[in-house]
Amino acid sequence: MTAPSPSPPPPPSIDDGLTSAHLRTIESLLKRAPSPTERAMFSAMWSEHCAYVSSRMHLKRLPQKGACVICGPGENAGVIDIGEGLACVFKIESHNHPSFIEPYQGAATGVGGILRDIFTMGARPVALLNALRFGAPTHPKTRSLLKGVAQGIAGYGNAIGIPTVGGECQFDDGYNHNNLVNVMAVGIASKKQIFYSAAAQDNARVLYLGAPTGSDGIHGATMASAEFDDNAQQKRPTVQVGDPFFGKRLMEACLRIMADNLILAIQDMGAAGLTSSISEMADKGKSGMDIDLDTIPLRDATMQPQDIMLSESQERMLLIAKPEALDAIAAIAQAYRLPLVPIGHVNKSGTLTLRHHQKIVAQLPVDALCGSAPCYDLPQALVPAPTHTQPLPVNKTTIADDVRFLVTSHHSASRAWLYHQFDRHVGGNTVDKHVGTAALIVLPDNKRALALTVDGNQRYCALDPKLGAAHTVAQAWRKLCAIGADPLALTNNLNFADPNNPHIMAQLSDAIDGIALAARALNMPVVSGNVSLYNQTANQPIPPTPIIGAVGVLASLQTASALECWQDGQTIFLFSPNQPQLPASLYSLAVHNRHEGPLPPLDLSLEKKHGEFVRAVVSSDTLACPLTNGGLALALAKMALASGVGFRLNKDLCPPDSTHAPHAPHAFLFGEQAAAYLLISSNASTLRKQATQQALPLIPIGTVGGNRLTAPDLFDLELAPLKKAYTSWMEDYINRRNVS
């Protein structure tokens, strides 16, 4: 193979991430030294961010197939069959590193990137959700990071017209040096018109559609594949800059092009930009490409070939056009005022050839770039987490204060300020009349709905990554069941620190096993996902944080478990198989500053059985709420706060006994467990009969009504002042009216 002509090397201030071992392997594959452009391309495609070099072998253990799966991992997003000729396309991605360096653009371009992953498959995006992690509220960076990320998500999502319908936001000092921004996007497509990225047809034209290429985002993939040090802000040029209004035009043009069936393949220019798009399309199509870099629209005429190839400028797509459709594509691009440029063609060579100023600057076998990326089996050595050995210093007389603290502190207080930044109703398909367990989006038939949730529990995963990750999947399952939806499939975002640390690598591997275990037991295949590693700064790692996104279908909107069901006179039932546990609970950490195991046991067969029962009974007169973080007391309080109606628990629900004294009331109120729900019904006799027929543990524990939260001899709190404190915490924090 003829060596490409030399070109100027990359700036010396940028570490391309290639080691001497990498370079020896590359030289062996090419039988020569790589050119600067080729070296840049290898640095991106062999990075952790693009090649998943540390996690690829482990991700294969996740269940990826199922009756509903149309397309699993490997494409831009996962696709599942949701009936009535429709498909749901969904995925979750992280933009952690960019959001720590530049919170507004990092979060905004995270939204833009995940939306392109969805409409690239031929689906119209209908919903966004996010999972956010910030440091302790008292940390000096937390407030500005929170404001910047919130504004970035809103700035892109609101402008492009996609509702942000749900999510979660947690504060933990483990994220003081690295916040997490995970965004899930969901779209709807015709099952018969899903588009893929394989470029296979010989001599097909390669088209560049979208914004000109600039110098923003160069080496972004490499930056996302390394930990930060104290000079993280010097990497701001690696963060992309987005334009949501341009993105809206691009989305509509692409959807029109696909609706008219004018293309053979399509790919977003995301991480690693043009490098990843052409190499992945050629790799999947078992083809090659010849690309003329002089045709690429540029914002900076001085950009070198390696800059053009690595730029992660936003709002750019690569199309493989049907030969007879070039004029029709051009007409659509012109109608949406979008640049459209032919930049090359597909061939059967199996080689990527790049030309710049009439010279070949790169000529690489596709298999060398994509198929030969390293795959590491890194050492693992999990350090045992502390376990509960000494009883908590509980005090029955402080239970009211403990409830008030959990409800109104940063651990659990309303995130209303944050989600009021986002438009959740644009498009007109968001259903609001339900408990905040999962979001609902009305499907085009106006009878069914998608149920969506994102969940994470770093508190559990730090103590036991495998069981904690399985609990996270079960929690997502529970939330979908509580709204009456049939859970179908998962996406995941695995946020971890440096995998070269054997303890961190063991956390990652164990978490994957936990997700796989629960996903198989609950029949929820993992159809898409993302891995984000090196989330640490100056040797301060984040807690292990697998985030689970789950999708289900509600067969009838009329059966949705609605907030209006919480009404005076209804009976509150505890549907619980186990004695709740205080170790590893939010109460133990928040009130007593004790973070220790063991975790609550998880019986996945029981989880499935209980979820199926809940789905069968939720209706216009029966409301379900899963018990998760904070246990029974927090779940009851949040339902009362959301509805404006109080409750009264029965007396002597948890008398001390030889086993649990003196912890009985605290374990009952604040302990955590799996497979547990609250069921609130105005038809108590029928509900009890249904549970009795299946020998299920359904216990009446109280009644809805009044304007107080009352458990005789334990706590009695007035609803109104508690609600004021609960709803105002985050706004007060943003406006510096509190610090905790």
PDB file of N, CA and C in Angstrom, residues 192-268:
ATOM      1  N   LYS A 192     -41.979  -0.938   9.672  1.00  0.00           N
ATOM      2  CA  LYS A 192     -41.540  -1.297   8.328  1.00  0.00           C
ATOM      3  C   LYS A 192     -40.532  -0.313   7.752  1.00  0.00           C
ATOM      4  N   GLN A 193     -40.227   0.760   8.487  1.00  0.00           N
ATOM      5  CA  GLN A 193     -39.330   1.768   7.914  1.00  0.00           C
ATOM      6  C   GLN A 193     -38.273   2.189   8.938  1.00  0.00           C
ATOM      7  N   ILE A 194     -37.487   1.206   9.371  1.00  0.00           N
ATOM      8  CA  ILE A 194     -36.339   1.457  10.242  1.00  0.00           C
ATOM      9  C   ILE A 194     -35.102   1.582   9.355  1.00  0.00           C
ATOM     10  N   PHE A 195     -34.268   2.587   9.626  1.00  0.00           N
ATOM     11  CA  PHE A 195     -33.076   2.830   8.807  1.00  0.00           C
ATOM     12  C   PHE A 195     -31.817   2.450   9.582  1.00  0.00           C
ATOM     13  N   TYR A 196     -30.844   1.928   8.843  1.00  0.00           N
ATOM     14  CA  TYR A 196     -29.607   1.453   9.446  1.00  0.00           C
ATOM     15  C   TYR A 196     -28.408   2.161   8.812  1.00  0.00           C
ATOM     16  N   SER A 197     -27.218   1.839   9.307  1.00  0.00           N
ATOM     17  CA  SER A 197     -26.039   2.623   8.924  1.00  0.00           C
ATOM     18  C   SER A 197     -25.078   1.893   7.998  1.00  0.00           C
ATOM     19  N   ALA A 198     -25.362   0.659   7.616  1.00  0.00           N
ATOM     20  CA  ALA A 198     -24.424  -0.093   6.785  1.00  0.00           C
ATOM     21  C   ALA A 198     -24.385   0.453   5.357  1.00  0.00           C
ATOM     22  N   ALA A 199     -23.203   0.859   4.924  1.00  0.00           N
ATOM     23  CA  ALA A 199     -23.006   1.347   3.551  1.00  0.00           C
ATOM     24  C   ALA A 199     -22.451   0.211   2.712  1.00  0.00           C
ATOM     25  N   ALA A 200     -23.305  -0.401   1.890  1.00  0.00           N
ATOM     26  CA  ALA A 200     -22.903  -1.622   1.196  1.00  0.00           C
ATOM     27  C   ALA A 200     -22.917  -1.519  -0.324  1.00  0.00           C
ATOM     28  N   GLN A 201     -23.685  -0.618  -0.891  1.00  0.00           N
ATOM     29  CA  GLN A 201     -23.872  -0.605  -2.347  1.00  0.00           C
ATOM     30  C   GLN A 201     -22.683   0.037  -3.058  1.00  0.00           C
ATOM     31  N   ASP A 202     -22.061  -0.707  -3.934  1.00  0.00           N
ATOM     32  CA  ASP A 202     -20.892  -0.223  -4.658  1.00  0.00           C
ATOM     33  C   ASP A 202     -21.232   1.014  -5.490  1.00  0.00           C
ATOM     34  N   ASN A 203     -20.361   2.016  -5.387  1.00  0.00           N
ATOM     35  CA  ASN A 203     -20.451   3.258  -6.158  1.00  0.00           C
ATOM     36  C   ASN A 203     -21.597   4.173  -5.719  1.00  0.00           C
ATOM     37  N   ALA A 204     -22.238   3.858  -4.589  1.00  0.00           N
ATOM     38  CA  ALA A 204     -23.270   4.761  -4.073  1.00  0.00           C
ATOM     39  C   ALA A 204     -22.623   6.063  -3.621  1.00  0.00           C
ATOM     40  N   ARG A 205     -23.343   7.162  -3.791  1.00  0.00           N
ATOM     41  CA  ARG A 205     -22.806   8.489  -3.462  1.00  0.00           C
ATOM     42  C   ARG A 205     -22.891   8.736  -1.944  1.00  0.00           C
ATOM     43  N   VAL A 206     -21.820   9.281  -1.376  1.00  0.00           N
ATOM     44  CA  VAL A 206     -21.776   9.674   0.033  1.00  0.00           C
ATOM     45  C   VAL A 206     -22.069  11.164   0.113  1.00  0.00           C
ATOM     46  N   LEU A 207     -23.100  11.540   0.871  1.00  0.00           N
ATOM     47  CA  LEU A 207     -23.524  12.936   0.983  1.00  0.00           C
ATOM     48  C   LEU A 207     -23.326  13.453   2.403  1.00  0.00           C
ATOM     49  N   TYR A 208     -22.828  14.661   2.494  1.00  0.00           N
ATOM     50  CA  TYR A 208     -22.676  15.381   3.766  1.00  0.00           C
ATOM     51  C   TYR A 208     -23.855  16.342   3.864  1.00  0.00           C
ATOM     52  N   LEU A 209     -24.662  16.211   4.940  1.00  0.00           N
ATOM     53  CA  LEU A 209     -25.822  17.069   5.145  1.00  0.00           C
ATOM     54  C   LEU A 209     -25.719  17.716   6.516  1.00  0.00           C
ATOM     55  N   GLY A 210     -25.773  19.058   6.555  1.00  0.00           N
ATOM     56  CA  GLY A 210     -25.798  19.724   7.846  1.00  0.00           C
ATOM     57  C   GLY A 210     -24.804  20.851   7.972  1.00  0.00           C
ATOM     58  N   ALA A 211     -24.484  21.157   9.219  1.00  0.00           N
ATOM     59  CA  ALA A 211     -23.679  22.334   9.538  1.00  0.00           C
ATOM     60  C   ALA A 211     -22.233  22.179   9.062  1.00  0.00           C
ATOM     61  N   PRO A 212     -21.568  23.288   8.754  1.00  0.00           N
ATOM     62  CA  PRO A 212     -20.152  23.220   8.401  1.00  0.00           C
ATOM     63  C   PRO A 212     -19.319  22.676   9.560  1.00  0.00           C
ATOM     64  N   THR A 213     -18.181  22.123   9.226  1.00  0.00           N
ATOM     65  CA  THR A 213     -17.270  21.541  10.213  1.00  0.00           C
ATOM     66  C   THR A 213     -16.367  22.627  10.777  1.00  0.00           C
ATOM     67  N   GLY A 214     -16.297  22.659  12.104  1.00  0.00           N
ATOM     68  CA  GLY A 214     -15.447  23.637  12.774  1.00  0.00           C
ATOM     69  C   GLY A 214     -14.442  22.965  13.685  1.00  0.00           C
ATOM     70  N   SER A 215     -13.749  23.777  14.454  1.00  0.00           N
ATOM     71  CA  SER A 215     -12.676  23.267  15.311  1.00  0.00           C
ATOM     72  C   SER A 215     -13.161  22.841  16.689  1.00  0.00           C
ATOM     73  N   ASP A 216     -14.484  22.928  16.957  1.00  0.00           N
ATOM     74  CA  ASP A 216     -14.983  22.520  18.265  1.00  0.00           C
ATOM     75  C   ASP A 216     -15.090  21.001  18.327  1.00  0.00           C
ATOM     76  N   GLY A 217     -14.775  20.457  19.492  1.00  0.00           N
ATOM     77  CA  GLY A 217     -14.932  19.024  19.699  1.00  0.00           C
ATOM     78  C   GLY A 217     -13.793  18.167  19.199  1.00  0.00           C
ATOM     79  N   ILE A 218     -12.722  18.767  18.670  1.00  0.00           N
ATOM     80  CA  ILE A 218     -11.595  17.961  18.209  1.00  0.00           C
ATOM     81  C   ILE A 218     -10.968  17.245  19.407  1.00  0.00           C
ATOM     82  N   HIS A 219     -10.736  15.948  19.259  1.00  0.00           N
ATOM     83  CA  HIS A 219     -10.229  15.080  20.327  1.00  0.00           C
ATOM     84  C   HIS A 219     -11.246  14.921  21.456  1.00  0.00           C
ATOM     85  N   GLY A 220     -12.540  15.147  21.158  1.00  0.00           N
ATOM     86  CA  GLY A 220     -13.569  14.957  22.179  1.00  0.00           C
ATOM     87  C   GLY A 220     -13.649  13.521  22.648  1.00  0.00           C
ATOM     88  N   ALA A 221     -13.545  12.562  21.722  1.00  0.00           N
ATOM     89  CA  ALA A 221     -13.612  11.152  22.112  1.00  0.00           C
ATOM     90  C   ALA A 221     -12.428  10.767  22.984  1.00  0.00           C
ATOM     91  N   THR A 222     -11.254  11.306  22.660  1.00  0.00           N
ATOM     92  CA  THR A 222     -10.078  11.018  23.472  1.00  0.00           C
ATOM     93  C   THR A 222     -10.207  11.648  24.850  1.00  0.00           C
ATOM     94  N   MET A 223     -10.717  12.875  24.901  1.00  0.00           N
ATOM     95  CA  MET A 223     -10.937  13.549  26.186  1.00  0.00           C
ATOM     96  C   MET A 223     -11.882  12.751  27.066  1.00  0.00           C
ATOM     97  N   ALA A 224     -12.932  12.164  26.475  1.00  0.00           N
ATOM     98  CA  ALA A 224     -13.913  11.399  27.237  1.00  0.00           C
ATOM     99  C   ALA A 224     -13.389  10.035  27.645  1.00  0.00           C
ATOM    100  N   SER A 225     -12.162   9.698  27.227  1.00  0.00           N
ATOM    101  CA  SER A 225     -11.581   8.395  27.536  1.00  0.00           C
ATOM    102  C   SER A 225     -10.421   8.516  28.509  1.00  0.00           C
ATOM    103  N   ALA A 226     -10.402   9.591  29.271  1.00  0.00           N
ATOM    104  CA  ALA A 226      -9.327   9.795  30.235  1.00  0.00           C
ATOM    105  C   ALA A 226      -9.869  10.534  31.446  1.00  0.00           C
ATOM    106  N   GLU A 227      -9.209  10.346  32.583  1.00  0.00           N
ATOM    107  CA  GLU A 227      -9.635  11.062  33.781  1.00  0.00           C
ATOM    108  C   GLU A 227      -9.122  12.494  33.742  1.00  0.00           C
ATOM    109  N   PHE A 228      -9.712  13.340  34.573  1.00  0.00           N
ATOM    110  CA  PHE A 228      -9.312  14.732  34.653  1.00  0.00           C
ATOM    111  C   PHE A 228      -8.261  14.921  35.743  1.00  0.00           C
ATOM    112  N   ASP A 229      -7.542  16.020  35.596  1.00  0.00           N
ATOM    113  CA  ASP A 229      -6.695  16.481  36.691  1.00  0.00           C
ATOM    114  C   ASP A 229      -7.160  17.879  37.068  1.00  0.00           C
ATOM    115  N   ASP A 230      -6.372  18.592  37.813  1.00  0.00           N
ATOM    116  CA  ASP A 230      -6.785  19.915  38.272  1.00  0.00           C
ATOM    117  C   ASP A 230      -6.834  20.944  37.146  1.00  0.00           C
ATOM    118  N   ASN A 231      -6.376  20.588  35.956  1.00  0.00           N
ATOM    119  CA  ASN A 231      -6.373  21.516  34.826  1.00  0.00           C
ATOM    120  C   ASN A 231      -7.456  21.173  33.802  1.00  0.00           C
ATOM    121  N   ALA A 232      -8.563  20.625  34.285  1.00  0.00           N
ATOM    122  CA  ALA A 232      -9.630  20.170  33.390  1.00  0.00           C
ATOM    123  C   ALA A 232     -10.163  21.291  32.509  1.00  0.00           C
ATOM    124  N   GLN A 233     -10.195  22.523  33.012  1.00  0.00           N
ATOM    125  CA  GLN A 233     -10.770  23.617  32.227  1.00  0.00           C
ATOM    126  C   GLN A 233      -9.974  23.922  30.962  1.00  0.00           C
ATOM    127  N   GLN A 234      -8.716  23.462  30.905  1.00  0.00           N
ATOM    128  CA  GLN A 234      -7.932  23.682  29.699  1.00  0.00           C
ATOM    129  C   GLN A 234      -8.456  22.849  28.518  1.00  0.00           C
ATOM    130  N   LYS A 235      -9.347  21.894  28.809  1.00  0.00           N
ATOM    131  CA  LYS A 235      -9.893  21.042  27.754  1.00  0.00           C
ATOM    132  C   LYS A 235     -11.205  21.578  27.199  1.00  0.00           C
ATOM    133  N   ARG A 236     -11.563  22.814  27.504  1.00  0.00           N
ATOM    134  CA  ARG A 236     -12.818  23.375  27.006  1.00  0.00           C
ATOM    135  C   ARG A 236     -12.929  23.352  25.478  1.00  0.00           C
ATOM    136  N   PRO A 237     -11.820  23.533  24.717  1.00  0.00           N
ATOM    137  CA  PRO A 237     -11.963  23.467  23.250  1.00  0.00           C
ATOM    138  C   PRO A 237     -12.432  22.105  22.738  1.00  0.00           C
ATOM    139  N   THR A 238     -12.330  21.048  23.548  1.00  0.00           N
ATOM    140  CA  THR A 238     -12.787  19.731  23.107  1.00  0.00           C
ATOM    141  C   THR A 238     -14.290  19.565  23.263  1.00  0.00           C
ATOM    142  N   VAL A 239     -14.972  20.548  23.827  1.00  0.00           N
ATOM    143  CA  VAL A 239     -16.423  20.480  24.017  1.00  0.00           C
ATOM    144  C   VAL A 239     -17.123  21.073  22.796  1.00  0.00           C
ATOM    145  N   GLN A 240     -18.125  20.352  22.284  1.00  0.00           N
ATOM    146  CA  GLN A 240     -18.844  20.794  21.094  1.00  0.00           C
ATOM    147  C   GLN A 240     -19.789  21.953  21.431  1.00  0.00           C
ATOM    148  N   VAL A 241     -20.213  22.642  20.397  1.00  0.00           N
ATOM    149  CA  VAL A 241     -21.174  23.745  20.527  1.00  0.00           C
ATOM    150  C   VAL A 241     -22.376  23.413  19.654  1.00  0.00           C
ATOM    151  N   GLY A 242     -23.566  23.452  20.238  1.00  0.00           N
ATOM    152  CA  GLY A 242     -24.759  23.045  19.513  1.00  0.00           C
ATOM    153  C   GLY A 242     -25.635  24.215  19.096  1.00  0.00           C
ATOM    154  N   ASP A 243     -26.471  23.994  18.092  1.00  0.00           N
ATOM    155  CA  ASP A 243     -27.441  24.970  17.607  1.00  0.00           C
ATOM    156  C   ASP A 243     -28.781  24.244  17.447  1.00  0.00           C
ATOM    157  N   PRO A 244     -29.670  24.332  18.437  1.00  0.00           N
ATOM    158  CA  PRO A 244     -30.907  23.545  18.383  1.00  0.00           C
ATOM    159  C   PRO A 244     -31.826  23.930  17.235  1.00  0.00           C
ATOM    160  N   PHE A 245     -31.806  25.172  16.813  1.00  0.00           N
ATOM    161  CA  PHE A 245     -32.688  25.583  15.723  1.00  0.00           C
ATOM    162  C   PHE A 245     -32.219  24.983  14.395  1.00  0.00           C
ATOM    163  N   PHE A 246     -30.903  24.936  14.207  1.00  0.00           N
ATOM    164  CA  PHE A 246     -30.349  24.222  13.059  1.00  0.00           C
ATOM    165  C   PHE A 246     -30.665  22.730  13.195  1.00  0.00           C
ATOM    166  N   GLY A 247     -30.524  22.213  14.423  1.00  0.00           N
ATOM    167  CA  GLY A 247     -30.813  20.809  14.672  1.00  0.00           C
ATOM    168  C   GLY A 247     -32.247  20.436  14.345  1.00  0.00           C
ATOM    169  N   LYS A 248     -33.182  21.339  14.605  1.00  0.00           N
ATOM    170  CA  LYS A 248     -34.587  21.085  14.283  1.00  0.00           C
ATOM    171  C   LYS A 248     -34.763  20.943  12.768  1.00  0.00           C
ATOM    172  N   ARG A 249     -34.150  21.848  11.998  1.00  0.00           N
ATOM    173  CA  ARG A 249     -34.255  21.761  10.538  1.00  0.00           C
ATOM    174  C   ARG A 249     -33.626  20.463  10.023  1.00  0.00           C
ATOM    175  N   LEU A 250     -32.492  20.108  10.605  1.00  0.00           N
ATOM    176  CA  LEU A 250     -31.819  18.886  10.197  1.00  0.00           C
ATOM    177  C   LEU A 250     -32.692  17.666  10.492  1.00  0.00           C
ATOM    178  N   MET A 251     -33.295  17.627  11.658  1.00  0.00           N
ATOM    179  CA  MET A 251     -34.151  16.507  12.020  1.00  0.00           C
ATOM    180  C   MET A 251     -35.324  16.377  11.054  1.00  0.00           C
ATOM    181  N   GLU A 252     -35.993  17.473  10.780  1.00  0.00           N
ATOM    182  CA  GLU A 252     -37.161  17.423   9.895  1.00  0.00           C
ATOM    183  C   GLU A 252     -36.757  17.031   8.474  1.00  0.00           C
ATOM    184  N   ALA A 253     -35.626  17.522   8.011  1.00  0.00           N
ATOM    185  CA  ALA A 253     -35.168  17.159   6.666  1.00  0.00           C
ATOM    186  C   ALA A 253     -34.851  15.673   6.583  1.00  0.00           C
ATOM    187  N   CYS A 254     -34.152  15.140   7.600  1.00  0.00           N
ATOM    188  CA  CYS A 254     -33.803  13.721   7.589  1.00  0.00           C
ATOM    189  C   CYS A 254     -35.054  12.847   7.643  1.00  0.00           C
ATOM    190  N   LEU A 255     -36.002  13.215   8.486  1.00  0.00           N
ATOM    191  CA  LEU A 255     -37.234  12.432   8.577  1.00  0.00           C
ATOM    192  C   LEU A 255     -38.001  12.464   7.254  1.00  0.00           C
ATOM    193  N   ARG A 256     -37.962  13.605   6.571  1.00  0.00           N
ATOM    194  CA  ARG A 256     -38.622  13.702   5.264  1.00  0.00           C
ATOM    195  C   ARG A 256     -37.900  12.833   4.235  1.00  0.00           C
ATOM    196  N   ILE A 257     -36.581  12.878   4.233  1.00  0.00           N
ATOM    197  CA  ILE A 257     -35.789  12.065   3.298  1.00  0.00           C
ATOM    198  C   ILE A 257     -36.060  10.581   3.526  1.00  0.00           C
ATOM    199  N   MET A 258     -36.154  10.185   4.797  1.00  0.00           N
ATOM    200  CA  MET A 258     -36.399   8.774   5.084  1.00  0.00           C
ATOM    201  C   MET A 258     -37.840   8.387   4.783  1.00  0.00           C
ATOM    202  N   ALA A 259     -38.783   9.288   5.055  1.00  0.00           N
ATOM    203  CA  ALA A 259     -40.188   8.996   4.737  1.00  0.00           C
ATOM    204  C   ALA A 259     -40.370   8.772   3.237  1.00  0.00           C
ATOM    205  N   ASP A 260     -39.599   9.489   2.421  1.00  0.00           N
ATOM    206  CA  ASP A 260     -39.672   9.336   0.966  1.00  0.00           C
ATOM    207  C   ASP A 260     -38.774   8.202   0.448  1.00  0.00           C
ATOM    208  N   ASN A 261     -38.077   7.528   1.400  1.00  0.00           N
ATOM    209  CA  ASN A 261     -37.255   6.344   1.071  1.00  0.00           C
ATOM    210  C   ASN A 261     -36.199   6.654   0.011  1.00  0.00           C
ATOM    211  N   LEU A 262     -35.413   7.717   0.273  1.00  0.00           N
ATOM    212  CA  LEU A 262     -34.445   8.197  -0.717  1.00  0.00           C
ATOM    213  C   LEU A 262     -33.017   7.738  -0.452  1.00  0.00           C
ATOM    214  N   ILE A 263     -32.778   7.075   0.671  1.00  0.00           N
ATOM    215  CA  ILE A 263     -31.396   6.736   1.029  1.00  0.00           C
ATOM    216  C   ILE A 263     -31.253   5.245   1.315  1.00  0.00           C
ATOM    217  N   LEU A 264     -30.005   4.803   1.252  1.00  0.00           N
ATOM    218  CA  LEU A 264     -29.658   3.410   1.547  1.00  0.00           C
ATOM    219  C   LEU A 264     -29.167   3.247   2.977  1.00  0.00           C
ATOM    220  N   ALA A 265     -28.550   4.283   3.525  1.00  0.00           N
ATOM    221  CA  ALA A 265     -28.014   4.232   4.888  1.00  0.00           C
ATOM    222  C   ALA A 265     -27.826   5.656   5.383  1.00  0.00           C
ATOM    223  N   ILE A 266     -27.732   5.792   6.707  1.00  0.00           N
ATOM    224  CA  ILE A 266     -27.579   7.117   7.301  1.00  0.00           C
ATOM    225  C   ILE A 266     -26.849   6.974   8.627  1.00  0.00           C
ATOM    226  N   GLN A 267     -26.040   7.967   8.953  1.00  0.00           N
ATOM    227  CA  GLN A 267     -25.269   7.930  10.198  1.00  0.00           C
ATOM    228  C   GLN A 267     -25.021   9.348  10.688  1.00  0.00           C
ATOM    229  N   ASP A 268     -25.189   9.553  11.987  1.00  0.00           N
ATOM    230  CA  ASP A 268     -24.843  10.818  12.623  1.00  0.00           C
ATOM    231  C   ASP A 268     -23.326  10.939  12.743  1.00  0.00           C
TER     232      ASP A 268
END
